[in-house]
XYZ file of C-alpha atoms in Angstrom:
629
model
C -35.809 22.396 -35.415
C -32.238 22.520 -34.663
C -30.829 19.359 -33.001
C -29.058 19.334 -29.932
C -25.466 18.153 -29.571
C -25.548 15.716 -26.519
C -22.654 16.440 -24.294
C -19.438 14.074 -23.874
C -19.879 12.529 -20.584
C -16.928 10.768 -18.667
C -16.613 8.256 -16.045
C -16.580 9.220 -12.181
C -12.669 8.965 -11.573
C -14.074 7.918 -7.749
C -15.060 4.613 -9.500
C -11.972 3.674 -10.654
C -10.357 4.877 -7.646
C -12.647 2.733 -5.452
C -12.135 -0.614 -7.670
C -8.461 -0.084 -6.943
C -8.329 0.262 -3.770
C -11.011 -2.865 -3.381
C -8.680 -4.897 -5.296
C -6.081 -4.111 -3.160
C -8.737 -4.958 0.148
C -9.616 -8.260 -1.240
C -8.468 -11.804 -0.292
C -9.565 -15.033 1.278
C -10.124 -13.541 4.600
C -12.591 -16.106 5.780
C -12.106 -19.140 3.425
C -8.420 -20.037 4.823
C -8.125 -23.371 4.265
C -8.020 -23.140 0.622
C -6.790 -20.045 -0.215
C -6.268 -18.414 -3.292
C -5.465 -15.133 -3.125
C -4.650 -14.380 -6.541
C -7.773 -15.174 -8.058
C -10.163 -13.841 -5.726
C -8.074 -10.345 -7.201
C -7.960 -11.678 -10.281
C -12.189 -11.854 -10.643
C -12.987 -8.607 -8.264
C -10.147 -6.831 -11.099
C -11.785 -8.222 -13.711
C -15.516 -7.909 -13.194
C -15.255 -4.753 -11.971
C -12.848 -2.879 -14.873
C -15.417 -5.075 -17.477
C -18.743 -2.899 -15.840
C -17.093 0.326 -15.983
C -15.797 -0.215 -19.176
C -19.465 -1.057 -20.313
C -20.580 2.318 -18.425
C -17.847 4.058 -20.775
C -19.097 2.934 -23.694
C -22.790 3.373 -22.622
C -22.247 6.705 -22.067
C -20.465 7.651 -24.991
C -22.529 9.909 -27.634
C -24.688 8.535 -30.578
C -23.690 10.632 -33.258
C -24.467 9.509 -36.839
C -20.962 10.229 -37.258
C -17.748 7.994 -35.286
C -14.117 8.897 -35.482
C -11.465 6.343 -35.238
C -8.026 7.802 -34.565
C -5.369 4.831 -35.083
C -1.775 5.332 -33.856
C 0.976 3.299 -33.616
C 0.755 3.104 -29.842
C -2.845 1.444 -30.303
C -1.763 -0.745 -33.591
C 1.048 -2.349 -31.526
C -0.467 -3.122 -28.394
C -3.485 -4.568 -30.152
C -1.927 -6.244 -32.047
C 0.009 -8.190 -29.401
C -4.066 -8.766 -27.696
C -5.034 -10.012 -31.285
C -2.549 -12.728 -31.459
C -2.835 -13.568 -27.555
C -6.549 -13.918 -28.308
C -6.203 -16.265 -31.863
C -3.776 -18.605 -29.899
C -6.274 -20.236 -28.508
C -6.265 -21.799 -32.092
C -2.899 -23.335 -31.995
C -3.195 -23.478 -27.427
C -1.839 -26.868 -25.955
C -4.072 -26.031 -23.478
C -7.555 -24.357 -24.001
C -8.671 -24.204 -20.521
C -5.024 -22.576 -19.382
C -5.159 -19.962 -22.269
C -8.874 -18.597 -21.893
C -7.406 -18.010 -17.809
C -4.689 -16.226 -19.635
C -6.735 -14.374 -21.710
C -8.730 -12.846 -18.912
C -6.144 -11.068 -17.254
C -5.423 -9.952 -21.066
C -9.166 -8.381 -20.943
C -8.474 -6.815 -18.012
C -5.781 -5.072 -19.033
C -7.754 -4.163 -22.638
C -11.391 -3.015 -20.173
C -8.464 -1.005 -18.564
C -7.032 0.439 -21.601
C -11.090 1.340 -22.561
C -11.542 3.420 -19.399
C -8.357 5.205 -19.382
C -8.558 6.156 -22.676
C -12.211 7.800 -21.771
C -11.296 9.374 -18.790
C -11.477 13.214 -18.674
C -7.390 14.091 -18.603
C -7.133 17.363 -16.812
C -4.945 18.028 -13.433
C -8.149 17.762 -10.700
C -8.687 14.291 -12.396
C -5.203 13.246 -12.539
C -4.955 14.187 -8.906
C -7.704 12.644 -8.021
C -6.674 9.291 -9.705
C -3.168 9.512 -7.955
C -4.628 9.584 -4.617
C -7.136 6.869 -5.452
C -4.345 4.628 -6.650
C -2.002 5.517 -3.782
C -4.707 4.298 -1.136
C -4.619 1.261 -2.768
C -1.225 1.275 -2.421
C -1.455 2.620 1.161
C -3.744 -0.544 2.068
C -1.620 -3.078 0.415
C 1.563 -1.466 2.488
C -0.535 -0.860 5.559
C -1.843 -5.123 5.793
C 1.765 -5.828 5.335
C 3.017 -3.978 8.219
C 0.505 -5.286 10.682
C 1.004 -8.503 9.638
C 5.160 -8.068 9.925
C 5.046 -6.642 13.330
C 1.915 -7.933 15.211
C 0.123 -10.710 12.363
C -3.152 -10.225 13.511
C -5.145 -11.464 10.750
C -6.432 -15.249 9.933
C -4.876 -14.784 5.885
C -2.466 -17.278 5.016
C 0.852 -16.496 3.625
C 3.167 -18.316 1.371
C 6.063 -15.587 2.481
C 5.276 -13.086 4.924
C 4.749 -9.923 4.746
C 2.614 -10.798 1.909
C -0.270 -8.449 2.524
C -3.116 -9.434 0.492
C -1.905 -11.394 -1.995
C -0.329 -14.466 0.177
C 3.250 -13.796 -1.803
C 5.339 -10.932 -0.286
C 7.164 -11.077 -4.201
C 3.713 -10.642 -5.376
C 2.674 -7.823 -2.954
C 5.201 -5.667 -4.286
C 4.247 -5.620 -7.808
C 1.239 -2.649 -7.254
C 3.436 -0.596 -4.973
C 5.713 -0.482 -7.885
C 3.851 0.831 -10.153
C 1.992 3.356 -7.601
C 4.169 4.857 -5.749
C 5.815 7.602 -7.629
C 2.427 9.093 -8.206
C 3.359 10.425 -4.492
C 5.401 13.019 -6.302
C 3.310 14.132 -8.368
C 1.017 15.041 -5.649
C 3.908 15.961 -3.630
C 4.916 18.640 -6.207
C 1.640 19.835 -6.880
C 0.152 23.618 -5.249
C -3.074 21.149 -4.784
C -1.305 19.491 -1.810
C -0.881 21.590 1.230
C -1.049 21.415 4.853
C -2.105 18.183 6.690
C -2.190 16.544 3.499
C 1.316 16.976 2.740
C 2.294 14.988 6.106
C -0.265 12.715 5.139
C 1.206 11.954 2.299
C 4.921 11.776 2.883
C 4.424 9.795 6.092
C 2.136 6.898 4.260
C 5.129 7.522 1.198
C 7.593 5.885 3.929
C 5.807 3.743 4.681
C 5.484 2.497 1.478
C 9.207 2.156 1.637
C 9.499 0.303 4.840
C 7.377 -2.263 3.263
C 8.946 -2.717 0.669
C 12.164 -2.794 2.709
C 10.655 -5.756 4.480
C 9.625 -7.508 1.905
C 13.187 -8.443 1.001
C 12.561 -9.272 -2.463
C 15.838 -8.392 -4.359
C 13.201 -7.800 -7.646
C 11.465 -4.809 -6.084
C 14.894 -3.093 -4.468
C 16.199 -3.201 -8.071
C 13.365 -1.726 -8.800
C 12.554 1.009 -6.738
C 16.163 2.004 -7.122
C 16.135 2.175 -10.836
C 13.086 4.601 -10.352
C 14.940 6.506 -7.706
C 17.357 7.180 -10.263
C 15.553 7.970 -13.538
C 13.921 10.581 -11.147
C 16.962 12.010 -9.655
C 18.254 12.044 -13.354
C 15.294 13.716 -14.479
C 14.889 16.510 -11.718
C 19.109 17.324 -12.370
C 18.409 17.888 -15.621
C 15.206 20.149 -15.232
C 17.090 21.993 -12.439
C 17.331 25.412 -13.917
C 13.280 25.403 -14.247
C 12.145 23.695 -11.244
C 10.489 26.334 -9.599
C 7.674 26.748 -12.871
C 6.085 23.733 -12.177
C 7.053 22.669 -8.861
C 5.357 24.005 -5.595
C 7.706 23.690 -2.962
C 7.576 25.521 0.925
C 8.551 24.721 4.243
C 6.077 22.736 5.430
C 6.738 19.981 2.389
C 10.483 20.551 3.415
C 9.874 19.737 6.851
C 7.337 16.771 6.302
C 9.987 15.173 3.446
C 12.617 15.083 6.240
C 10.278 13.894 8.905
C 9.567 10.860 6.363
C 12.769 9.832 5.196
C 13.482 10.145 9.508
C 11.236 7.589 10.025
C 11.865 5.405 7.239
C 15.599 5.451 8.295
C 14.399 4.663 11.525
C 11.792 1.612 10.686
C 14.363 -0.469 8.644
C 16.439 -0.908 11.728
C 13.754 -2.945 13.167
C 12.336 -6.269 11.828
C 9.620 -8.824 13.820
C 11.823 -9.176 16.671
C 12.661 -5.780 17.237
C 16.298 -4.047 16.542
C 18.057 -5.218 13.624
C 20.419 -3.107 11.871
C 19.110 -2.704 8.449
C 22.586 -3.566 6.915
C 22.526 -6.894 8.577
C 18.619 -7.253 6.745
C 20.796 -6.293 3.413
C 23.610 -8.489 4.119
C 20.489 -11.539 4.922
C 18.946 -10.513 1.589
C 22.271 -10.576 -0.689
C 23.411 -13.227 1.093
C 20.432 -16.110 -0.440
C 20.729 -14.260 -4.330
C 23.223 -16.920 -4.805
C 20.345 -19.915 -4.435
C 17.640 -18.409 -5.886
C 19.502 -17.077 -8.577
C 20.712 -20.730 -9.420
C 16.972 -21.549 -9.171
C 15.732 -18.480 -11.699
C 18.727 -19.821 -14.200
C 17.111 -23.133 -13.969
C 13.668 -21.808 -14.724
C 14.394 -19.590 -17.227
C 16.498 -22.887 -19.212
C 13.431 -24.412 -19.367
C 11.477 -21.307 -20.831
C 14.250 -21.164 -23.609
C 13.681 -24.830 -24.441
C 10.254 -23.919 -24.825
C 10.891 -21.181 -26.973
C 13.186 -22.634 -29.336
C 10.383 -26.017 -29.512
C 8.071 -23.590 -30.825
C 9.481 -20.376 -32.053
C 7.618 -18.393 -34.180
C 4.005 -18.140 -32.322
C 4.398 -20.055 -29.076
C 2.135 -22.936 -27.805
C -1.005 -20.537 -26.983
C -1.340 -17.771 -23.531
C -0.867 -19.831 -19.789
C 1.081 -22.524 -21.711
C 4.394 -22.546 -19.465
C 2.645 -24.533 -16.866
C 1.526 -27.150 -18.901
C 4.574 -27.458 -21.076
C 6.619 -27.709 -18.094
C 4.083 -30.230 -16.421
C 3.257 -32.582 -19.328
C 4.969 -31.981 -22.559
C 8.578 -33.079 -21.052
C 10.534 -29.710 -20.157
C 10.171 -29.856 -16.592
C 13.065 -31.092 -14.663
C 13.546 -32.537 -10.935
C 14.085 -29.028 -9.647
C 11.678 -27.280 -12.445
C 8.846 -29.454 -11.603
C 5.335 -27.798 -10.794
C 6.545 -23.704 -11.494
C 3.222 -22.062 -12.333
C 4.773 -19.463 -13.499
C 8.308 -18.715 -15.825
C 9.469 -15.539 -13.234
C 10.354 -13.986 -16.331
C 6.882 -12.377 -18.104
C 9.231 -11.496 -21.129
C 10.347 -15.459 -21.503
C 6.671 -16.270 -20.610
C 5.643 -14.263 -23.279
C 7.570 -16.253 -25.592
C 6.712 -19.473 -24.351
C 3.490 -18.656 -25.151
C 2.989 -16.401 -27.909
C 6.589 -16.846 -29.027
C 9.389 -14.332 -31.060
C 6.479 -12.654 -32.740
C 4.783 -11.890 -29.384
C 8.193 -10.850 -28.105
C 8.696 -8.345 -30.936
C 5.195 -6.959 -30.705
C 5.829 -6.362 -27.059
C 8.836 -4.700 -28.074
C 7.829 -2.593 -30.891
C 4.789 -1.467 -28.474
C 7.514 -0.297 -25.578
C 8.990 1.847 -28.274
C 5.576 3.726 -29.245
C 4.759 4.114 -25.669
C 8.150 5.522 -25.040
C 7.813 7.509 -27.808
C 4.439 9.199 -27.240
C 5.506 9.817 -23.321
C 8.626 11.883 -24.330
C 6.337 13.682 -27.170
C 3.892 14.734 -23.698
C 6.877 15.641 -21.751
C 8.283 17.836 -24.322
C 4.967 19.880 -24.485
C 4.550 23.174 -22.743
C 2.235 21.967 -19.959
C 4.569 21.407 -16.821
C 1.630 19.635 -14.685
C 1.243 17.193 -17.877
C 4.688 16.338 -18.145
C 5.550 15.425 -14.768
C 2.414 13.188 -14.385
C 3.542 11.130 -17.590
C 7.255 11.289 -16.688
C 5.956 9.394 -13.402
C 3.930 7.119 -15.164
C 6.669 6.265 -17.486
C 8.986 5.696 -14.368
C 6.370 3.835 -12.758
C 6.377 1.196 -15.912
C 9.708 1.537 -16.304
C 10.389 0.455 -12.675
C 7.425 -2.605 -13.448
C 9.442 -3.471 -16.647
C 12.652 -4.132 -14.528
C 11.118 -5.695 -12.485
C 9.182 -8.383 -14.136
C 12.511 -9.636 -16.293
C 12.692 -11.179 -12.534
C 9.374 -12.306 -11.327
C 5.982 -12.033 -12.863
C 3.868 -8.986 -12.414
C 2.022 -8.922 -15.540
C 0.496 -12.737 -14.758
C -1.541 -11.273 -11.925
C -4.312 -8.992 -12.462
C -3.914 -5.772 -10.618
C -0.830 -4.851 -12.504
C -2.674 -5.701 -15.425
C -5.093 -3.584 -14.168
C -2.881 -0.676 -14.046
C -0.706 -1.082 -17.098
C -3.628 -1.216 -18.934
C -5.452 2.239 -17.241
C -1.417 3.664 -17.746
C -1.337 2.854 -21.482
C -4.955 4.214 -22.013
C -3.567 7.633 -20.575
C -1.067 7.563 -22.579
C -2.649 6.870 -25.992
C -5.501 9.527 -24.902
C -2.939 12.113 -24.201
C -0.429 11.317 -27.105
C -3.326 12.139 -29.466
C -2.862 16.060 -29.425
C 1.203 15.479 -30.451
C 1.454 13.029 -32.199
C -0.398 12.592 -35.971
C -2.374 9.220 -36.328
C -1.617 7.293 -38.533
C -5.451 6.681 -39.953
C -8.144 8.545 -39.013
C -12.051 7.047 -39.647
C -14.969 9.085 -40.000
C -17.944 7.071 -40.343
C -21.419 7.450 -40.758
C -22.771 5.187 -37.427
C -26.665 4.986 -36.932
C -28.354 3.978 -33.598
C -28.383 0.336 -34.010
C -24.351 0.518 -34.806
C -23.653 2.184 -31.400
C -26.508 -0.440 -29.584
C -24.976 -3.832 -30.833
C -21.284 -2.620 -29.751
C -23.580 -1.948 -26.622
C -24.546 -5.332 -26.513
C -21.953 -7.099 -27.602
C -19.702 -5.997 -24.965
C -22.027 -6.903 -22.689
C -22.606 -10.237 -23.600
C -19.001 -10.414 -23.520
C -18.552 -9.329 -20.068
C -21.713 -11.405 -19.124
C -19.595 -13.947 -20.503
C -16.328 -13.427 -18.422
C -18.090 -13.001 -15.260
C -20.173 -16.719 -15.821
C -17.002 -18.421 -16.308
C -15.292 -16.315 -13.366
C -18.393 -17.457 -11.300
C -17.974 -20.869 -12.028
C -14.488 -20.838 -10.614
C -15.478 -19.137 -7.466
C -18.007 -21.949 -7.181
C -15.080 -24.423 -7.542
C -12.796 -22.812 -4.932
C -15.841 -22.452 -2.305
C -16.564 -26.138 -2.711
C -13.130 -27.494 -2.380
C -12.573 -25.097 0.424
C -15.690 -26.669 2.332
C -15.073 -29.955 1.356
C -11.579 -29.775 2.973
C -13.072 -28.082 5.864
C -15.898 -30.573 6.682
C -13.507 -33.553 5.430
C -15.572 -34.328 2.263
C -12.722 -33.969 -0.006
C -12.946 -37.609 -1.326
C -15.956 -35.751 -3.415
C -13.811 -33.311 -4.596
C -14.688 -34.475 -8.342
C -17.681 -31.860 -7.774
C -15.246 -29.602 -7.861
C -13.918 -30.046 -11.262
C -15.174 -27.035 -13.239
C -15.888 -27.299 -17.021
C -13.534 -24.755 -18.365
C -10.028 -26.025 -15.996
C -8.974 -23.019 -14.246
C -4.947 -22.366 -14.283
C -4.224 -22.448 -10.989
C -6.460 -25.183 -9.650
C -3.537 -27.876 -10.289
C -1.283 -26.413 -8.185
C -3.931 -25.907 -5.356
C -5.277 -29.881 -6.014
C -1.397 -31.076 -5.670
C -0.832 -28.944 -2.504
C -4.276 -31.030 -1.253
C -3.400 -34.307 -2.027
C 0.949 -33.629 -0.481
C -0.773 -32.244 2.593
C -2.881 -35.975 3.342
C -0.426 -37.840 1.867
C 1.788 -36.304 4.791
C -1.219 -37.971 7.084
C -1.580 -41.012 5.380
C -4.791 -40.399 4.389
C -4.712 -42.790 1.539
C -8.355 -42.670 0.010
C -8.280 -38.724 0.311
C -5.211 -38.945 -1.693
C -5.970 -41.396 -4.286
C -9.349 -39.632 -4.747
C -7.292 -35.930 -5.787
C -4.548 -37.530 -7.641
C -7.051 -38.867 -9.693
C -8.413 -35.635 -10.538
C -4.911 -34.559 -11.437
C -4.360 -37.515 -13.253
C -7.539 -36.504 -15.221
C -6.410 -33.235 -16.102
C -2.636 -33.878 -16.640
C -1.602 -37.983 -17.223
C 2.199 -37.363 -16.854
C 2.101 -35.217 -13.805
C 5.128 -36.720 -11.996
C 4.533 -36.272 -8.371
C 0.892 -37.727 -8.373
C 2.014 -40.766 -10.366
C 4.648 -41.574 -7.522
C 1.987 -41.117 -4.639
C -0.371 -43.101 -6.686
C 2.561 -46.016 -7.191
C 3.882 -45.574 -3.527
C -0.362 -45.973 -2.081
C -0.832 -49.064 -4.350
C 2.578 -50.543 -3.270
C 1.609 -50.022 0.466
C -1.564 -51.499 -0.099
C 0.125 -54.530 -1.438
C -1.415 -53.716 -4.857
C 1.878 -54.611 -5.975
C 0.958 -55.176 -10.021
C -0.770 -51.723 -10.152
C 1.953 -50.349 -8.574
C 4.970 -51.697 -10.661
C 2.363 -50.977 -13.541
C 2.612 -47.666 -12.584
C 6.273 -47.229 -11.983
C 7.155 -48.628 -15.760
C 4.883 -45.823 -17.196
C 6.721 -43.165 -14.567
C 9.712 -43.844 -15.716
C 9.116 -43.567 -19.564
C 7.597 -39.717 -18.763
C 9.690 -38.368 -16.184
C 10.957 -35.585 -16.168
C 14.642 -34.815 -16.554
C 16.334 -35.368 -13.252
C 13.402 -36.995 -11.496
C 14.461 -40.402 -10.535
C 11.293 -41.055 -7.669
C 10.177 -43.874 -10.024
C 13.102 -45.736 -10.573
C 13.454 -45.239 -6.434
C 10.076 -46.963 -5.700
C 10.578 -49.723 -8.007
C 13.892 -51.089 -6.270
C 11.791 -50.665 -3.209
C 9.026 -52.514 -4.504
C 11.307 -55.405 -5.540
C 13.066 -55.338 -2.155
C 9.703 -55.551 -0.396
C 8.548 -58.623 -2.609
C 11.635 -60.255 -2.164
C 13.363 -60.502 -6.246
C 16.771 -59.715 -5.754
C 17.924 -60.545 -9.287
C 15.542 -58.092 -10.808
C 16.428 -55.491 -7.843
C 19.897 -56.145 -8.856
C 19.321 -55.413 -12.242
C 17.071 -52.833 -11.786
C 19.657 -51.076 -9.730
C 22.737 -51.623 -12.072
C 20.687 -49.942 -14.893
C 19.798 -46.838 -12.407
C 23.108 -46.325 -10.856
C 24.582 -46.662 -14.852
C 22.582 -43.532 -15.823
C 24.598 -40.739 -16.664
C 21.505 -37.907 -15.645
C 21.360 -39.917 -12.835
C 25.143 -39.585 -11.788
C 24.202 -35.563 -12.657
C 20.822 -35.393 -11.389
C 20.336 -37.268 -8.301
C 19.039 -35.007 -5.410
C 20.667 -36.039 -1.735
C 17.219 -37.636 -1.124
C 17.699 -40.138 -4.005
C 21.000 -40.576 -3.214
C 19.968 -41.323 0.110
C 17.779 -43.928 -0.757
C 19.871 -45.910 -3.248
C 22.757 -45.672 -0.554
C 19.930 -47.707 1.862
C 18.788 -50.126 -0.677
C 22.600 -50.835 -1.298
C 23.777 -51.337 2.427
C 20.420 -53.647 3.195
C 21.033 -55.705 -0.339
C 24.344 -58.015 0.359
C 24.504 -58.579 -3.602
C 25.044 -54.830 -3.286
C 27.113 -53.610 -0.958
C 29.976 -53.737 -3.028
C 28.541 -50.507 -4.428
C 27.849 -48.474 -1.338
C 31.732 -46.973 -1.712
C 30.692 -46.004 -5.375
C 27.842 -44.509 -4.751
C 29.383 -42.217 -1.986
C 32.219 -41.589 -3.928
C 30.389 -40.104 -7.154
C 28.370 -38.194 -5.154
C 30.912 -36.300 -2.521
C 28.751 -38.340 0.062
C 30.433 -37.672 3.847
C-alpha cells in the first residue's frame, strides 16, 4: 500500500498575533505596591513564545527523512546564543546570567516560530495588523494616562504605558510601526480600514511625541528617512506594487492633520510643540553627561575582561560589587548601551558575532528585496527599517534587555532566514534519515525545557506576589521568604527601593531586616552598608557601626565618600575630637575626594567643620575648592 505524505501544517498566525498584543496588555495592574512591570512582560513573553514554539515543532511532519539547511544568517546568530548560553561557565553571577539567558530563549522560541510560519501576503498581513494592535494598545494606555491618568499602574516616567518607563514604552512602537505601510500600500486595505489605520498610525506618533525620549525621535526619524530614501529611488515603479486612491490620500492627510494638531497640546492643554522640542533638547546636556558616565564604566568592564566578558546580566553586578561603580554610576541595572552591554558580558567576541550576524541579515534582506515579488520586498524593506530604527536606537538605551523586543527581533530574524532560503545558497545542507523516536525526544526535550523555564519563571512570580503582600499588610520584616533560590536580576533593585522608602520613615527594623537580604546577595553594596552603619550609630551601637564604616570605606566605590561622612559624624557624636580631626584631615587630603565630592558631601564636611573649633580654620578651604557660594 502506498503511504501517504502527511501535509506541512503551520501555526495559526492569530496566535502569535494574540501573544503580542497580550504582552503589550500586561502589567501590575492590581499588585501596585511592588511593581514590576518588566517582568510580569518578561514571563507572559516568554511562556507564551516557549508553547507555541513547542506547537511548531509538534506539528511538524515525521518523515524518516530531515533536512537541515544551514546559512550564514543562522550560523551567526547561533552562534552568538551558543556563547551567551556557555557563559554561564565563566558568569560572575549565575543567578543574573540564567535571567539573561531567558530573554535570550525568547528571542531563539521566537526565531523557531517565525521561521515556521507560512510566508505568503494574507499571512504577512495578518501578522502586521496583529503586531500593530499591540502597538495600538501600548500607544493607546499611554495617551489616557498623559491626558486623563486614569489607571492605578505606577510609573517611573509618565507616559509609560505598560511598562512603568516611558524610554521603555517606546522600544515596541519602534519596531512596529512601519508595518503601517505595508498595510497602507497594500490593495488588501480599503475603505474604513484605511482611516482606521492611518488615524491609530498618528497616534502612534503623538505618543511617541510625548514620550520625549530623545532615543526614539532619533529613531523614528532615521526610519522616516531610509523610507523616504527608499520610495525616491523606486519612484519610476511605484505604481506596480503600490495601491494608492483617494480615499488613502484623503485619510493620510486627515492623519498627519491631527498629529500636527495633538503635539501642540501636552497634560495641561496648549503647548506649542516647539516649546516641547526646545524642553526636550534643552536636558540632552545632563543626561548625556550621565550616559558618558555609564558607558565609562561599561568600557572599564570591557577592557577587565576582553575577550569573552564576565557571563550574560553581568553589568549589574560588576558595577555593584566588583568595584566599577562610581558615586554617580551606583545601582544602573542596566549599561543604556545593549552594544557595550553586550561586551560587558559576552565581550569583543560577542561584539563581533553580533556584528558579523547584522551583516548576513542585511545581506539576505537586500537579496529578498531584489527579487521580483513587489509585495515581498516591501514587507522585508519595512522589517529591515523597523530593526534598523531598533538598532539606533538601542546604542542609547536598552531595548534588547526587555523581552518584547526580544520577542520581535527574534519572530523578524526567523522571517528573514525563512525567506532568504529561496535566494540565497546554504551553506550545508543535511539530509538525514530521522525515525519516530528522533522526532519524539526533540519533542520532549523541548518540553522539558520549557517546563523548565516556566518553573523557574513561576518561582519568581511567587517572590514578587509575596513581597508585594508583605509590604502591603506590613510583614516585610519576613521578607527573607521572599528570597527565591535562583536570584532573579531585578529583585536588588526592587529590595533597595524597599528598604530607601522605610528608611525615609525611620522604620529601622524594616530596614535592617531588607538590607540584610541585600547584604546576603551582594556584601559590598554601598548604599545598604551606609543605612546599616547610620541605624547602628543611631541606636548607639556605636562599635558595629564604626565596624561597619572601616569595611565601607575599603569597598567603596569611586566617588562615594557616605562612609568616610558617617564616621566623622560618629566621632563627633561620641565626643573624640583628635581622631575626628584626623579622620577629617585624611578625607579632606583625598584627591577623588577634592574631584568627587557631591554638594551633599560637601555639605556635610562644611557642617562638621563650622561645629568643630579645631576645624574651622578649614571651612574657607573647603568652600574655596569647591566653588561653594
Amino acid at each position: 500500500m502506498k503511504k501517504i505524505k502527511r501535509q506541512q501544517k503551520n501555526l495559526n498566525i492569530h496566535l502569535v498575533s494574540a501573544l503580542a498584543i497580550l504582552v503589550a496588555i500586561v502589567s501590575p495592574w492590581f499588585d501596585v505596591s511592588i511593581s514590576n512591570h518588566s517582568f510580569v512582560k518578561s514571563y507572559v513573553a516568554g511562556i507564551g513564545i516557549g508553547v507555541l514554539a513547542l506547537i511548531t515543532l509538534w506539528m511538524r511532519s515525521t518523515t524518516s527523512k530531515t533536512s537541515f539547511h544551514l546559512s550564514w544568517l543562522k550560523i551567526s546568530w547561533l552562534s552568538l546564543f551558543i556563547l551567551g548560553t556557555l557563559s554561564i561557565f565563566w558568569s560572575v553571577n549565575v543567578d543574573f546570567t540564567i535571567t539573561k539567558w531567558m530573554i535570550w530563549f525568547t528571542m531563539l522560541c521566537a526565531f523557531i516560530v517565525g521561521y515556521r510560519l507560512k510566508l505568503d501576503e494574507q499571512t504577512l498581513t495578518k501578522l502586521s495588523w496583529g503586531l500593530l494592535i499591540a502597538a495600538f494598545v501600548i500607544a493607546g494606555i499611554g495617551l489616557l494616562q498623559y491626558w486623563f491618568d486614569p489607571f492605578t499602574l505606577t510609573q517611573a516616567t509618565a507616559p509609560a504605558s505598560t511598562f512603568g518607563n516611558k524610554n521603555m514604552s517606546t522600544h515596541p512602537i519602534i519596531l512596529i510601526w512601519p508595518l503601517a505601510l505595508f498595510l497602507l500600500f497594500s490593495n488588501k486595505i480599503k475603505h474604513r480600514q484605511v482611516w482606521l489605520l492611518t488615524i491609530s498610525t498618528a497616534l502612534l506618533m503623538v505618543f511617541l511625541f510625548y514620550a520625549h525620549t530623545r532615543a526614539s525621535w532619533v529613531s523614528v526619524i532615521a526610519e522616516v528617512v531610509l523610507i523616504a530614501g527608499f520610495l525616491m529611488i523606486k519612484r519610476n515603479t511605484l505604481r506596480e506594487w503600490i495601491n494608492w486612491d483617494k480615499n488613502k490620500t484623503y485619510a493620510s492627510l486627515s492623519a498627519l492633520g491631527l498629529f500636527l494638531l495633538l503635539i501642540n497640546f501636552n497634560d495641561q492643554g496648549w503647548a506649542p510643540f516647539w516649546a516641547s522640542v526646545a524642553e526636550a533638547s534643552s536636558g540632552a546636556a545632563s543626561s548625556g553627561q550621565s550616559r558618558f558616565e555609564i558607558w565609562d564604566v561599561a568600557i572599564n568592564m570591557i577592557q577587565a575582561s576582553p575577550l569573552f566578558g564576565t557571563g550574560l546580566g553581568s553589568w549589574f553586578h560588576n558595577e555593584v560589587q566588583s568595584g566599577f561603580g562610581t558615586r554617580t554610576v551606583a545601582f544602573y541595572q542596566r549599561a543604556h548601551n545593549d552594544l557595550l552591554e553586550l561586551g560587558v558580558e559576552v565581550g569583543i567576541v560577542g561584539m563581533v558575532l553580533l556584528l558579523i550576524g547584522a551583516v548576513f541579515l542585511n545581506r539576505a534582506i537586500f537579496k529578498i528585496i531584489k527579487q521580483n515579488n513587489k509585495t515581498n520586498h516591501w514587507f522585508y524593506f519595512l522589517i529591515w527599517v523597523a530593526m534598523s530604527g531598533s538598532f539606533t536606537q538601542m546604542q542609547f538605551s536598552f531595548p534588547y534587555q526587555l523581552a518584547m523586543p526580544a520577542l520581535l527581533m527574534g519572530l523578524y530574524l526567523g522571517l528573514v532566514a525563512k525567506q532568504s532560503e529561496s535566494f540565497i545558497p546554504a551553506v550545508k545542507t543535511f539530509l538525514i534519515n530521522t525515525s519516530a523516536a528522533y522526532h519524539k525526544s526533540i519533542r520532549v526535550f523541548w518540553l522539558v525545557l520549557i517546563l523548565i523555564v516556566s518553573a523557574i519563571y513561576v518561582d519568581w512570580v511567587h517572590t514578587y506576589s509575596t513581597l508585594n503582600s508583605l509590604q502591603k499588610y506590613g510583614k516585610i520584616q519576613q521578607v527573607e521568604r521572599v528570597i527565591p533560590s535562583i536570584y532573579h536580576l531585578e529583585l536588588p533593585n526592587i529590595l533597595n527601593a524597599v528598604s530607601v522608602a522605610y528608611f525615609k520613615i525611620n522604620q529601622h527594623d524594616e530596614v535592617l531586616a531588607v538590607d540584610e537580604q541585600i547584604l546576603k546577595f551582594w556584601p559590598k553594596t554601598n548604599i545598604a552598608l551606609y543605612r546599616y552603619a547610620n541605624l547602628m550609630a543611631q541606636q548607639k551601637k556605636y562599635d558595629e557601626a564604626f565596624k561597619t564604616v572601616q569595611y565601607l570605606k575599603t569597598i567603596s566605590n569611586k566617588g562615594f565618600f557616605l562612609g568616610h561622612i558617617l564616621e566623622l559624624q560618629i566621632y563627633q557624636i561620641t565626643k573624640q575630637p583628635k581622631k575626628l580631626e584626623r579622620a577629617f584631615l585624611a578625607l579632606l587630603n583625598q584627591g577623588d575626594f577634592m574631584r568627587f565630592a557631591s554638594d551633599s558631601n560637601r555639605k556635610l564636611l562644611l557642617n562638621i567643620a563650622s561645629r568643630e573649633k579645631g576645624l574651622h580654620q578649614y571651612s574657607k578651604q573647603i568652600r574655596d575648592s569647591y566653588q561653594t557660594p
